[in-house]
PDB file of C-alpha atoms in Angstrom:
ATOM      1  CA  MET Q  17       0.000   0.000   0.000  1.00 44.00           C
ATOM      2  CA  GLU Q  18       2.888   2.313   0.747  1.00 45.00           C
ATOM      3  CA  LYS Q  19       4.163   1.858  -2.812  1.00 55.00           C
ATOM      4  CA  VAL Q  20       0.859   3.176  -4.215  1.00 49.00           C
ATOM      5  CA  ALA Q  21       1.113   6.190  -1.920  1.00 53.00           C
ATOM      6  CA  ASP Q  22       4.650   6.865  -3.161  1.00 59.00           C
ATOM      7  CA  ILE Q  23       3.509   6.705  -6.788  1.00 56.00           C
ATOM      8  CA  ALA Q  24       0.580   9.028  -6.049  1.00 58.00           C
ATOM      9  CA  SER Q  25       2.930  11.446  -4.325  1.00 67.00           C
ATOM     10  CA  ASP Q  26       5.437  11.299  -7.194  1.00 83.00           C
ATOM     11  CA  ILE Q  27       2.826  11.893  -9.898  1.00 87.00           C
ATOM     12  CA  GLY Q  28       1.264  14.686  -7.861  1.00 91.00           C
ATOM     13  CA  GLU Q  29       4.622  16.400  -7.432  1.00 90.00           C
ATOM     14  CA  TYR Q  30       5.354  15.979 -11.145  1.00 89.00           C
ATOM     15  CA  ILE Q  31       1.970  17.514 -12.100  1.00 92.00           C
ATOM     16  CA  ARG Q  32       2.543  20.398  -9.690  1.00 93.00           C
ATOM     17  CA  GLN Q  33       5.993  20.978 -11.185  1.00 91.00           C
ATOM     18  CA  GLN Q  34       4.642  20.921 -14.754  1.00 90.00           C
ATOM     19  CA  ARG Q  35       1.826  23.291 -13.783  1.00 92.00           C
ATOM     20  CA  SER Q  36       4.305  25.629 -12.162  1.00 91.00           C
ATOM     21  CA  ASN Q  37       6.558  25.542 -15.240  1.00 89.00           C
ATOM     22  CA  ALA Q  38       3.559  26.367 -17.437  1.00 89.00           C
ATOM     23  CA  LYS Q  39       2.645  29.213 -15.043  1.00 93.00           C
ATOM     24  CA  ILE Q  40      -0.907  27.904 -14.669  1.00 93.00           C
ATOM     25  CA  SER Q  41      -2.831  28.133 -11.419  1.00 95.00           C
ATOM     26  CA  LEU Q  42      -4.489  25.100  -9.887  1.00 95.00           C
ATOM     27  CA  ARG Q  43      -7.873  26.599 -10.730  1.00 96.00           C
ATOM     28  CA  GLN Q  44      -6.887  27.236 -14.349  1.00 96.00           C
ATOM     29  CA  LEU Q  45      -5.606  23.683 -14.788  1.00 96.00           C
ATOM     30  CA  SER Q  46      -8.729  22.199 -13.220  1.00 95.00           C
ATOM     31  CA  LYS Q  47     -10.823  24.140 -15.733  1.00 96.00           C
ATOM     32  CA  LEU Q  48      -8.581  23.225 -18.703  1.00 95.00           C
ATOM     33  CA  ALA Q  49      -8.499  19.552 -17.717  1.00 95.00           C
ATOM     34  CA  GLY Q  50     -12.160  19.300 -16.752  1.00 96.00           C
ATOM     35  CA  VAL Q  51     -11.241  18.013 -13.286  1.00 95.00           C
ATOM     36  CA  SER Q  52     -12.614  19.491 -10.082  1.00 96.00           C
ATOM     37  CA  ASN Q  53     -10.337  21.861  -8.197  1.00 95.00           C
ATOM     38  CA  PRO Q  54     -10.415  19.842  -4.918  1.00 96.00           C
ATOM     39  CA  TYR Q  55      -9.692  16.565  -6.757  1.00 96.00           C
ATOM     40  CA  LEU Q  56      -6.740  18.088  -8.627  1.00 96.00           C
ATOM     41  CA  SER Q  57      -5.430  19.479  -5.355  1.00 96.00           C
ATOM     42  CA  GLN Q  58      -5.656  16.014  -3.783  1.00 95.00           C
ATOM     43  CA  ILE Q  59      -3.755  14.524  -6.736  1.00 94.00           C
ATOM     44  CA  GLU Q  60      -0.990  17.115  -6.402  1.00 93.00           C
ATOM     45  CA  ARG Q  61      -0.698  16.460  -2.660  1.00 93.00           C
ATOM     46  CA  GLY Q  62      -0.473  12.713  -3.237  1.00 91.00           C
ATOM     47  CA  VAL Q  63      -3.745  11.950  -1.477  1.00 92.00           C
ATOM     48  CA  ARG Q  64      -5.342  10.511  -4.636  1.00 90.00           C
ATOM     49  CA  LYS Q  65      -3.886   8.400  -7.443  1.00 88.00           C
ATOM     50  CA  PRO Q  66      -5.502   9.486 -10.728  1.00 90.00           C
ATOM     51  CA  SER Q  67      -6.734   7.059 -13.382  1.00 89.00           C
ATOM     52  CA  ALA Q  68      -5.212   6.960 -16.875  1.00 87.00           C
ATOM     53  CA  GLU Q  69      -8.227   8.886 -18.171  1.00 92.00           C
ATOM     54  CA  ILE Q  70      -7.767  11.693 -15.620  1.00 93.00           C
ATOM     55  CA  LEU Q  71      -4.029  11.796 -16.401  1.00 91.00           C
ATOM     56  CA  GLN Q  72      -4.856  12.223 -20.072  1.00 92.00           C
ATOM     57  CA  GLN Q  73      -7.164  15.140 -19.273  1.00 94.00           C
ATOM     58  CA  ILE Q  74      -4.491  16.740 -17.076  1.00 94.00           C
ATOM     59  CA  ALA Q  75      -1.874  16.237 -19.815  1.00 92.00           C
ATOM     60  CA  LYS Q  76      -4.138  18.047 -22.286  1.00 92.00           C
ATOM     61  CA  GLY Q  77      -4.590  20.896 -19.814  1.00 93.00           C
ATOM     62  CA  LEU Q  78      -0.814  21.132 -19.307  1.00 91.00           C
ATOM     63  CA  ARG Q  79      -0.175  20.667 -23.043  1.00 89.00           C
ATOM     64  CA  ILE Q  80       2.273  17.850 -22.389  1.00 86.00           C
ATOM     65  CA  SER Q  81       2.404  14.238 -23.497  1.00 82.00           C
ATOM     66  CA  ALA Q  82      -0.007  11.921 -21.707  1.00 85.00           C
ATOM     67  CA  GLU Q  83       2.735   9.313 -22.079  1.00 81.00           C
ATOM     68  CA  ALA Q  84       4.991  11.376 -19.801  1.00 79.00           C
ATOM     69  CA  LEU Q  85       2.328  11.315 -17.087  1.00 83.00           C
ATOM     70  CA  TYR Q  86       1.711   7.596 -17.597  1.00 84.00           C
ATOM     71  CA  VAL Q  87       5.417   6.898 -17.080  1.00 80.00           C
ATOM     72  CA  GLN Q  88       5.476   9.047 -13.931  1.00 79.00           C
ATOM     73  CA  ALA Q  89       2.390   7.237 -12.620  1.00 79.00           C
ATOM     74  CA  GLY Q  90       3.900   3.820 -13.300  1.00 79.00           C
ATOM     75  CA  ILE Q  91       1.279   2.945 -15.923  1.00 80.00           C
ATOM     76  CA  LEU Q  92       3.880   2.754 -18.713  1.00 77.00           C
ATOM     77  CA  ASP Q  93       7.518   1.730 -18.709  1.00 71.00           C
ATOM     78  CA  LEU Q  94      10.152   4.333 -19.364  1.00 64.00           C
ATOM     79  CA  PRO Q  95      10.260   4.935 -23.110  1.00 61.00           C
ATOM     80  CA  THR Q  96      13.306   4.030 -25.175  1.00 65.00           C
ATOM     81  CA  GLY Q  97      15.019   6.087 -27.825  1.00 65.00           C
ATOM     82  CA  GLY Q  98      17.385   8.197 -25.760  1.00 76.00           C
ATOM     83  CA  PRO Q  99      17.795  11.858 -26.608  1.00 81.00           C
ATOM     84  CA  VAL Q 100      16.068  11.577 -29.997  1.00 85.00           C
ATOM     85  CA  GLY Q 101      12.932  10.116 -28.435  1.00 83.00           C
ATOM     86  CA  ASP Q 102      13.050  12.724 -25.670  1.00 80.00           C
ATOM     87  CA  ALA Q 103      13.326  15.521 -28.236  1.00 85.00           C
ATOM     88  CA  ILE Q 104      10.367  14.211 -30.202  1.00 86.00           C
ATOM     89  CA  ARG Q 105       8.244  13.889 -27.051  1.00 80.00           C
ATOM     90  CA  ALA Q 106       9.212  17.388 -25.889  1.00 81.00           C
ATOM     91  CA  ASP Q 107       8.402  19.129 -29.199  1.00 85.00           C
ATOM     92  CA  THR Q 108       5.378  21.334 -28.583  1.00 85.00           C
ATOM     93  CA  GLU Q 109       4.886  21.965 -32.309  1.00 90.00           C
ATOM     94  CA  LEU Q 110       3.851  18.345 -32.970  1.00 86.00           C
ATOM     95  CA  THR Q 111       0.538  16.688 -32.191  1.00 85.00           C
ATOM     96  CA  GLU Q 112       0.476  13.531 -30.069  1.00 83.00           C
ATOM     97  CA  ARG Q 113      -0.304  11.510 -33.210  1.00 84.00           C
ATOM     98  CA  GLN Q 114       2.679  13.004 -35.099  1.00 89.00           C
ATOM     99  CA  LYS Q 115       4.968  12.294 -32.146  1.00 87.00           C
ATOM    100  CA  GLN Q 116       3.809   8.681 -31.983  1.00 86.00           C
ATOM    101  CA  VAL Q 117       4.335   8.146 -35.731  1.00 89.00           C
ATOM    102  CA  LEU Q 118       7.848   9.608 -35.548  1.00 91.00           C
ATOM    103  CA  LEU Q 119       8.692   7.480 -32.515  1.00 87.00           C
ATOM    104  CA  ASP Q 120       7.370   4.352 -34.238  1.00 86.00           C
ATOM    105  CA  VAL Q 121       9.447   4.994 -37.368  1.00 91.00           C
ATOM    106  CA  TYR Q 122      12.541   5.815 -35.320  1.00 88.00           C
ATOM    107  CA  GLU Q 123      12.181   2.655 -33.214  1.00 86.00           C
ATOM    108  CA  SER Q 124      11.670   0.517 -36.336  1.00 88.00           C
ATOM    109  CA  PHE Q 125      14.948   1.869 -37.765  1.00 89.00           C
ATOM    110  CA  ARG Q 126      16.727   1.122 -34.485  1.00 85.00           C
ATOM    111  CA  ARG Q 127      15.388  -2.447 -34.412  1.00 85.00           C
ATOM    112  CA  GLU Q 128      16.323  -2.968 -38.065  1.00 88.00           C
ATOM    113  CA  ASN Q 129      19.860  -1.723 -37.460  1.00 87.00           C
ATOM    114  CA  ALA Q 130      20.247  -3.809 -34.319  1.00 84.00           C
ATOM    115  CA  ALA Q 131      19.140  -6.928 -36.207  1.00 85.00           C
ATOM    116  CA  ALA Q 132      21.458  -6.182 -39.153  1.00 82.00           C
ATOM    117  CA  THR Q 133      24.559  -5.501 -37.041  1.00 72.00           C
ATOM    118  CA  PRO Q 134      25.196  -9.134 -35.936  1.00 69.00           C
ATOM    119  CA  VAL Q 135      24.698 -10.358 -39.528  1.00 64.00           C
ATOM    120  CA  GLN Q 136      27.148  -7.779 -40.900  1.00 63.00           C
ATOM    121  CA  ALA Q 137      29.707  -8.661 -38.239  1.00 57.00           C
ATOM    122  CA  ALA Q 138      29.403 -12.367 -39.062  1.00 62.00           C
ATOM    123  CA  ARG Q 139      29.869 -11.676 -42.768  1.00 62.00           C
ATOM    124  CA  ALA Q 140      33.003  -9.672 -42.126  1.00 56.00           C
ATOM    125  CA  LYS Q 141      34.527 -12.578 -40.200  1.00 57.00           C
ATOM    126  CA  THR Q 142      33.651 -15.211 -42.839  1.00 53.00           C
ATOM    127  CA  PRO Q 143      36.343 -15.618 -45.552  1.00 53.00           C
ATOM    128  CA  ASP Q 144      33.736 -16.768 -48.115  1.00 52.00           C
ATOM    129  CA  THR Q 145      32.405 -13.247 -48.420  1.00 49.00           C
ATOM    130  CA  ALA Q 146      35.743 -11.703 -49.381  1.00 49.00           C
ATOM    131  CA  PRO Q 147      35.401  -9.897 -52.719  1.00 51.00           C
ATOM    132  CA  LEU Q 148      36.858 -11.592 -55.761  1.00 52.00           C
ATOM    133  CA  THR Q 149      39.831  -9.874 -57.331  1.00 50.00           C
ATOM    134  CA  THR Q 150      40.306  -9.544 -61.051  1.00 51.00           C
ATOM    135  CA  GLU Q 151      43.324 -11.822 -60.824  1.00 50.00           C
ATOM    136  CA  GLY Q 152      41.249 -14.581 -59.269  1.00 48.00           C
ATOM    137  CA  ALA Q 153      38.609 -14.239 -61.993  1.00 48.00           C
ATOM    138  CA  GLU Q 154      41.239 -14.384 -64.781  1.00 49.00           C
ATOM    139  CA  SER Q 155      42.933 -17.477 -63.403  1.00 48.00           C
ATOM    140  CA  LYS Q 156      39.572 -19.255 -63.150  1.00 50.00           C
ATOM    141  CA  GLU Q 157      38.718 -18.369 -66.762  1.00 50.00           C
ATOM    142  CA  SER Q 158      42.043 -19.661 -68.093  1.00 50.00           C
ATOM    143  CA  ALA Q 159      41.690 -22.960 -66.213  1.00 49.00           C
TER     144      ALA Q 159
END
């Protein structure tokens, strides 16, 4: 039970921090998110643990990625992608859909490259894949 309280406290602190960074009052965020002022206050103080749906509404009000709140709340695992993924998620000019498409494409490239790397390394070590020289081709033709 204590673990749930810690998560609620962490997500509440994170929401408060994001609200403060956006220079939005608690009342303004409650109106933007469509969540009651007392309930939002309880979330920020760690008294309540919000559902995924409420987190999505709060994310919209804060104009941040719902995924970021889901990770903070322990609903999603920490995303991969390093600084590129972080930059995509942080870009305020992109819609959530555009961010997700970019992240999907980026991750598919990373998986493709990771799968190709062992094959390329194996080929480099195998003598059968050494390129034929012109001399080798000529000697085969004359034989």
